[in-house]
PDB file of C-alpha atoms in Angstrom:
ATOM      1  CA  UNK A   1      -0.014  -0.653  -0.046  1.00 48.00           C
ATOM      2  CA  UNK A   2       3.160   2.350   0.591  1.00 48.00           C
ATOM      3  CA  UNK A   3       4.141   2.084  -2.693  1.00 48.00           C
ATOM      4  CA  UNK A   4       0.883   2.559  -4.139  1.00 46.00           C
ATOM      5  CA  UNK A   5       0.389   6.253  -1.975  1.00 47.00           C
ATOM      6  CA  UNK A   6       3.834   6.775  -3.029  1.00 46.00           C
ATOM      7  CA  UNK A   7       3.362   6.360  -6.476  1.00 44.00           C
ATOM      8  CA  UNK A   8       0.499   8.678  -6.279  1.00 46.00           C
ATOM      9  CA  UNK A   9       2.541  11.379  -5.011  1.00 47.00           C
ATOM     10  CA  UNK A  10       5.910  11.366  -7.035  1.00 45.00           C
ATOM     11  CA  UNK A  11       2.917  11.688 -10.001  1.00 45.00           C
ATOM     12  CA  UNK A  12       1.354  14.927  -8.000  1.00 45.00           C
ATOM     13  CA  UNK A  13       4.823  16.130  -7.738  1.00 46.00           C
ATOM     14  CA  UNK A  14       5.620  15.402 -11.482  1.00 47.00           C
ATOM     15  CA  UNK A  15       2.706  16.790 -12.628  1.00 49.00           C
ATOM     16  CA  UNK A  16       4.256  20.756 -12.869  1.00 49.00           C
ATOM     17  CA  UNK A  17       6.431  23.259 -11.184  1.00 76.00           C
ATOM     18  CA  UNK A  18       5.885  26.693 -11.357  1.00 85.00           C
ATOM     19  CA  UNK A  19       2.664  27.433 -13.063  1.00 87.00           C
ATOM     20  CA  UNK A  20       1.140  30.912 -14.516  1.00 89.00           C
ATOM     21  CA  UNK A  21      -2.524  31.849 -13.584  1.00 89.00           C
ATOM     22  CA  UNK A  22      -4.933  34.450 -13.527  1.00 90.00           C
ATOM     23  CA  UNK A  23      -5.383  36.014 -10.065  1.00 93.00           C
ATOM     24  CA  UNK A  24      -8.227  38.163  -9.029  1.00 96.00           C
ATOM     25  CA  UNK A  25      -8.168  41.238  -6.595  1.00 96.00           C
ATOM     26  CA  UNK A  26     -10.159  40.729  -3.777  1.00 96.00           C
ATOM     27  CA  UNK A  27     -11.533  43.026  -1.783  1.00 97.00           C
ATOM     28  CA  UNK A  28     -12.695  42.313   2.084  1.00 97.00           C
ATOM     29  CA  UNK A  29     -14.482  43.751   4.224  1.00 96.00           C
ATOM     30  CA  UNK A  30     -12.494  42.528   7.796  1.00 91.00           C
ATOM     31  CA  UNK A  31     -15.130  44.801  10.415  1.00 90.00           C
ATOM     32  CA  UNK A  32     -16.866  48.332   9.723  1.00 90.00           C
ATOM     33  CA  UNK A  33     -13.872  50.257   9.847  1.00 95.00           C
ATOM     34  CA  UNK A  34     -11.160  48.004   7.955  1.00 95.00           C
ATOM     35  CA  UNK A  35     -11.223  47.362   4.435  1.00 96.00           C
ATOM     36  CA  UNK A  36      -8.474  45.125   2.739  1.00 96.00           C
ATOM     37  CA  UNK A  37      -6.969  44.616  -1.007  1.00 96.00           C
ATOM     38  CA  UNK A  38      -5.842  41.052  -1.963  1.00 96.00           C
ATOM     39  CA  UNK A  39      -4.481  40.017  -5.396  1.00 96.00           C
ATOM     40  CA  UNK A  40      -5.197  35.944  -4.423  1.00 96.00           C
ATOM     41  CA  UNK A  41      -6.063  32.808  -7.390  1.00 95.00           C
ATOM     42  CA  UNK A  42      -9.527  32.346  -8.126  1.00 95.00           C
ATOM     43  CA  UNK A  43      -9.735  28.985  -5.924  1.00 95.00           C
ATOM     44  CA  UNK A  44      -8.761  31.239  -2.663  1.00 96.00           C
ATOM     45  CA  UNK A  45     -11.903  33.604  -2.505  1.00 96.00           C
ATOM     46  CA  UNK A  46     -13.885  30.621  -1.409  1.00 96.00           C
ATOM     47  CA  UNK A  47     -11.823  30.691   1.915  1.00 96.00           C
ATOM     48  CA  UNK A  48     -12.310  34.659   2.172  1.00 97.00           C
ATOM     49  CA  UNK A  49     -15.682  34.042   1.792  1.00 96.00           C
ATOM     50  CA  UNK A  50     -15.811  31.741   3.939  1.00 95.00           C
ATOM     51  CA  UNK A  51     -13.706  33.034   6.939  1.00 95.00           C
ATOM     52  CA  UNK A  52     -15.226  36.778   6.588  1.00 95.00           C
ATOM     53  CA  UNK A  53     -19.180  36.084   5.002  1.00 95.00           C
ATOM     54  CA  UNK A  54     -19.898  35.887   1.279  1.00 96.00           C
ATOM     55  CA  UNK A  55     -21.338  39.711   1.729  1.00 96.00           C
ATOM     56  CA  UNK A  56     -18.239  40.454   2.957  1.00 97.00           C
ATOM     57  CA  UNK A  57     -15.744  39.387  -0.253  1.00 97.00           C
ATOM     58  CA  UNK A  58     -16.195  41.547  -3.415  1.00 97.00           C
ATOM     59  CA  UNK A  59     -13.826  39.843  -6.189  1.00 97.00           C
ATOM     60  CA  UNK A  60     -12.463  41.749  -9.262  1.00 96.00           C
ATOM     61  CA  UNK A  61     -10.875  40.330 -12.220  1.00 94.00           C
ATOM     62  CA  UNK A  62      -7.487  41.332 -13.052  1.00 91.00           C
ATOM     63  CA  UNK A  63      -5.262  40.473 -16.354  1.00 92.00           C
ATOM     64  CA  UNK A  64      -2.083  39.931 -14.048  1.00 91.00           C
ATOM     65  CA  UNK A  65      -0.996  36.282 -13.139  1.00 91.00           C
ATOM     66  CA  UNK A  66       0.513  34.658 -10.344  1.00 90.00           C
ATOM     67  CA  UNK A  67       3.142  31.956 -10.233  1.00 90.00           C
ATOM     68  CA  UNK A  68       1.650  28.894  -7.857  1.00 91.00           C
ATOM     69  CA  UNK A  69       3.392  26.145  -7.547  1.00 89.00           C
ATOM     70  CA  UNK A  70       0.571  23.338  -7.707  1.00 87.00           C
ATOM     71  CA  UNK A  71       1.444  20.372  -5.659  1.00 87.00           C
ATOM     72  CA  UNK A  72       2.692  23.174  -2.969  1.00 92.00           C
ATOM     73  CA  UNK A  73      -1.015  24.697  -3.333  1.00 93.00           C
ATOM     74  CA  UNK A  74      -2.434  23.095   0.070  1.00 94.00           C
ATOM     75  CA  UNK A  75       0.310  23.136   2.128  1.00 94.00           C
ATOM     76  CA  UNK A  76       0.251  27.043   1.637  1.00 95.00           C
ATOM     77  CA  UNK A  77      -2.994  27.403   2.264  1.00 96.00           C
ATOM     78  CA  UNK A  78      -3.073  25.493   5.031  1.00 96.00           C
ATOM     79  CA  UNK A  79      -0.291  27.412   6.587  1.00 96.00           C
ATOM     80  CA  UNK A  80      -1.957  30.890   5.691  1.00 96.00           C
ATOM     81  CA  UNK A  81      -5.326  29.909   6.650  1.00 96.00           C
ATOM     82  CA  UNK A  82      -4.994  26.620   9.161  1.00 95.00           C
ATOM     83  CA  UNK A  83      -5.770  23.161   8.115  1.00 94.00           C
ATOM     84  CA  UNK A  84      -9.255  23.207   9.445  1.00 95.00           C
ATOM     85  CA  UNK A  85     -10.359  25.883   7.012  1.00 95.00           C
ATOM     86  CA  UNK A  86      -9.088  24.766   4.093  1.00 95.00           C
ATOM     87  CA  UNK A  87     -10.165  21.232   4.523  1.00 94.00           C
ATOM     88  CA  UNK A  88     -14.160  22.380   5.624  1.00 94.00           C
ATOM     89  CA  UNK A  89     -13.536  24.219   1.920  1.00 94.00           C
ATOM     90  CA  UNK A  90     -12.107  22.424  -0.094  1.00 93.00           C
ATOM     91  CA  UNK A  91     -12.756  18.419   1.644  1.00 90.00           C
ATOM     92  CA  UNK A  92     -10.993  16.082   3.794  1.00 89.00           C
ATOM     93  CA  UNK A  93      -8.766  15.266   0.723  1.00 90.00           C
ATOM     94  CA  UNK A  94      -5.498  16.321   1.553  1.00 86.00           C
ATOM     95  CA  UNK A  95      -5.723  18.575  -1.419  1.00 89.00           C
ATOM     96  CA  UNK A  96      -6.883  16.573  -4.122  1.00 91.00           C
ATOM     97  CA  UNK A  97      -9.960  18.548  -5.036  1.00 92.00           C
ATOM     98  CA  UNK A  98      -7.858  21.488  -4.887  1.00 92.00           C
ATOM     99  CA  UNK A  99      -5.555  19.802  -7.398  1.00 92.00           C
ATOM    100  CA  UNK A 100      -8.230  18.970  -9.346  1.00 92.00           C
ATOM    101  CA  UNK A 101      -9.536  23.217  -9.297  1.00 91.00           C
ATOM    102  CA  UNK A 102      -5.537  24.207  -9.926  1.00 90.00           C
ATOM    103  CA  UNK A 103      -5.208  21.847 -13.370  1.00 88.00           C
ATOM    104  CA  UNK A 104      -8.794  23.271 -13.977  1.00 89.00           C
ATOM    105  CA  UNK A 105      -7.432  26.780 -14.242  1.00 86.00           C
ATOM    106  CA  UNK A 106      -4.353  25.954 -15.599  1.00 82.00           C
ATOM    107  CA  UNK A 107      -6.048  24.347 -18.829  1.00 82.00           C
ATOM    108  CA  UNK A 108      -7.834  27.228 -19.401  1.00 76.00           C
ATOM    109  CA  UNK A 109      -4.873  29.433 -19.193  1.00 69.00           C
ATOM    110  CA  UNK A 110      -3.786  27.055 -22.067  1.00 64.00           C
ATOM    111  CA  UNK A 111      -6.711  27.513 -24.347  1.00 51.00           C
ATOM    112  CA  UNK A 112      -6.561  30.803 -26.329  1.00 49.00           C
ATOM    113  CA  UNK A 113      -3.392  28.839 -27.594  1.00 48.00           C
ATOM    114  CA  UNK A 114      -5.009  25.534 -28.673  1.00 46.00           C
ATOM    115  CA  UNK A 115      -8.279  27.697 -29.638  1.00 49.00           C
ATOM    116  CA  UNK A 116      -5.515  29.809 -32.047  1.00 49.00           C
ATOM    117  CA  UNK A 117      -4.287  26.947 -33.569  1.00 51.00           C
ATOM    118  CA  UNK A 118      -7.553  25.179 -34.138  1.00 51.00           C
ATOM    119  CA  UNK A 119      -9.144  28.458 -35.944  1.00 50.00           C
ATOM    120  CA  UNK A 120      -5.938  28.408 -38.108  1.00 50.00           C
ATOM    121  CA  UNK A 121      -6.335  24.769 -38.936  1.00 48.00           C
ATOM    122  CA  UNK A 122      -9.984  25.873 -40.095  1.00 46.00           C
ATOM    123  CA  UNK A 123      -8.688  29.155 -41.909  1.00 46.00           C
ATOM    124  CA  UNK A 124      -6.850  26.316 -44.396  1.00 47.00           C
ATOM    125  CA  UNK A 125      -9.617  24.236 -44.563  1.00 47.00           C
ATOM    126  CA  UNK A 126     -11.396  23.725 -47.963  1.00 43.00           C
ATOM    127  CA  UNK A 127     -14.564  26.194 -48.629  1.00 46.00           C
ATOM    128  CA  UNK A 128     -16.857  24.266 -48.426  1.00 47.00           C
ATOM    129  CA  UNK A 129     -16.146  23.612 -44.019  1.00 43.00           C
ATOM    130  CA  UNK A 130     -16.107  27.298 -44.047  1.00 44.00           C
ATOM    131  CA  UNK A 131     -19.557  27.520 -45.585  1.00 45.00           C
ATOM    132  CA  UNK A 132     -20.868  24.776 -43.767  1.00 48.00           C
ATOM    133  CA  UNK A 133     -20.094  26.562 -40.836  1.00 44.00           C
ATOM    134  CA  UNK A 134     -21.776  30.259 -42.039  1.00 45.00           C
ATOM    135  CA  UNK A 135     -25.421  28.368 -42.545  1.00 42.00           C
TER     136      UNK A 135
END
């Protein structure tokens, strides 16, 4: 059993090292006199909403990206907010659900390049294909 656990851990560790994903700006109203602005990955806003209340966290899109190390994200969030809070938001699965979310964001970041390649392939297609799409 230990061998399969080690294989799983090695697989996670080998998936990616540092990776760029979009970040958002979260405006957190901590109390009547305190509002803070933080730039975080989108999934981290779930923790902020859990801690401060959904109505006290406003999220804005940002054009910038942040660098994360996906296999270390769960530990980073646990160190920042505490294991109990992270487990409450993402589940008691040692970061598996969080890794799925991070991988989804990483794939989302790759889509524009894939779409450009697909568009280029479609443009090189026969006129019949273009006509069929316009109908």
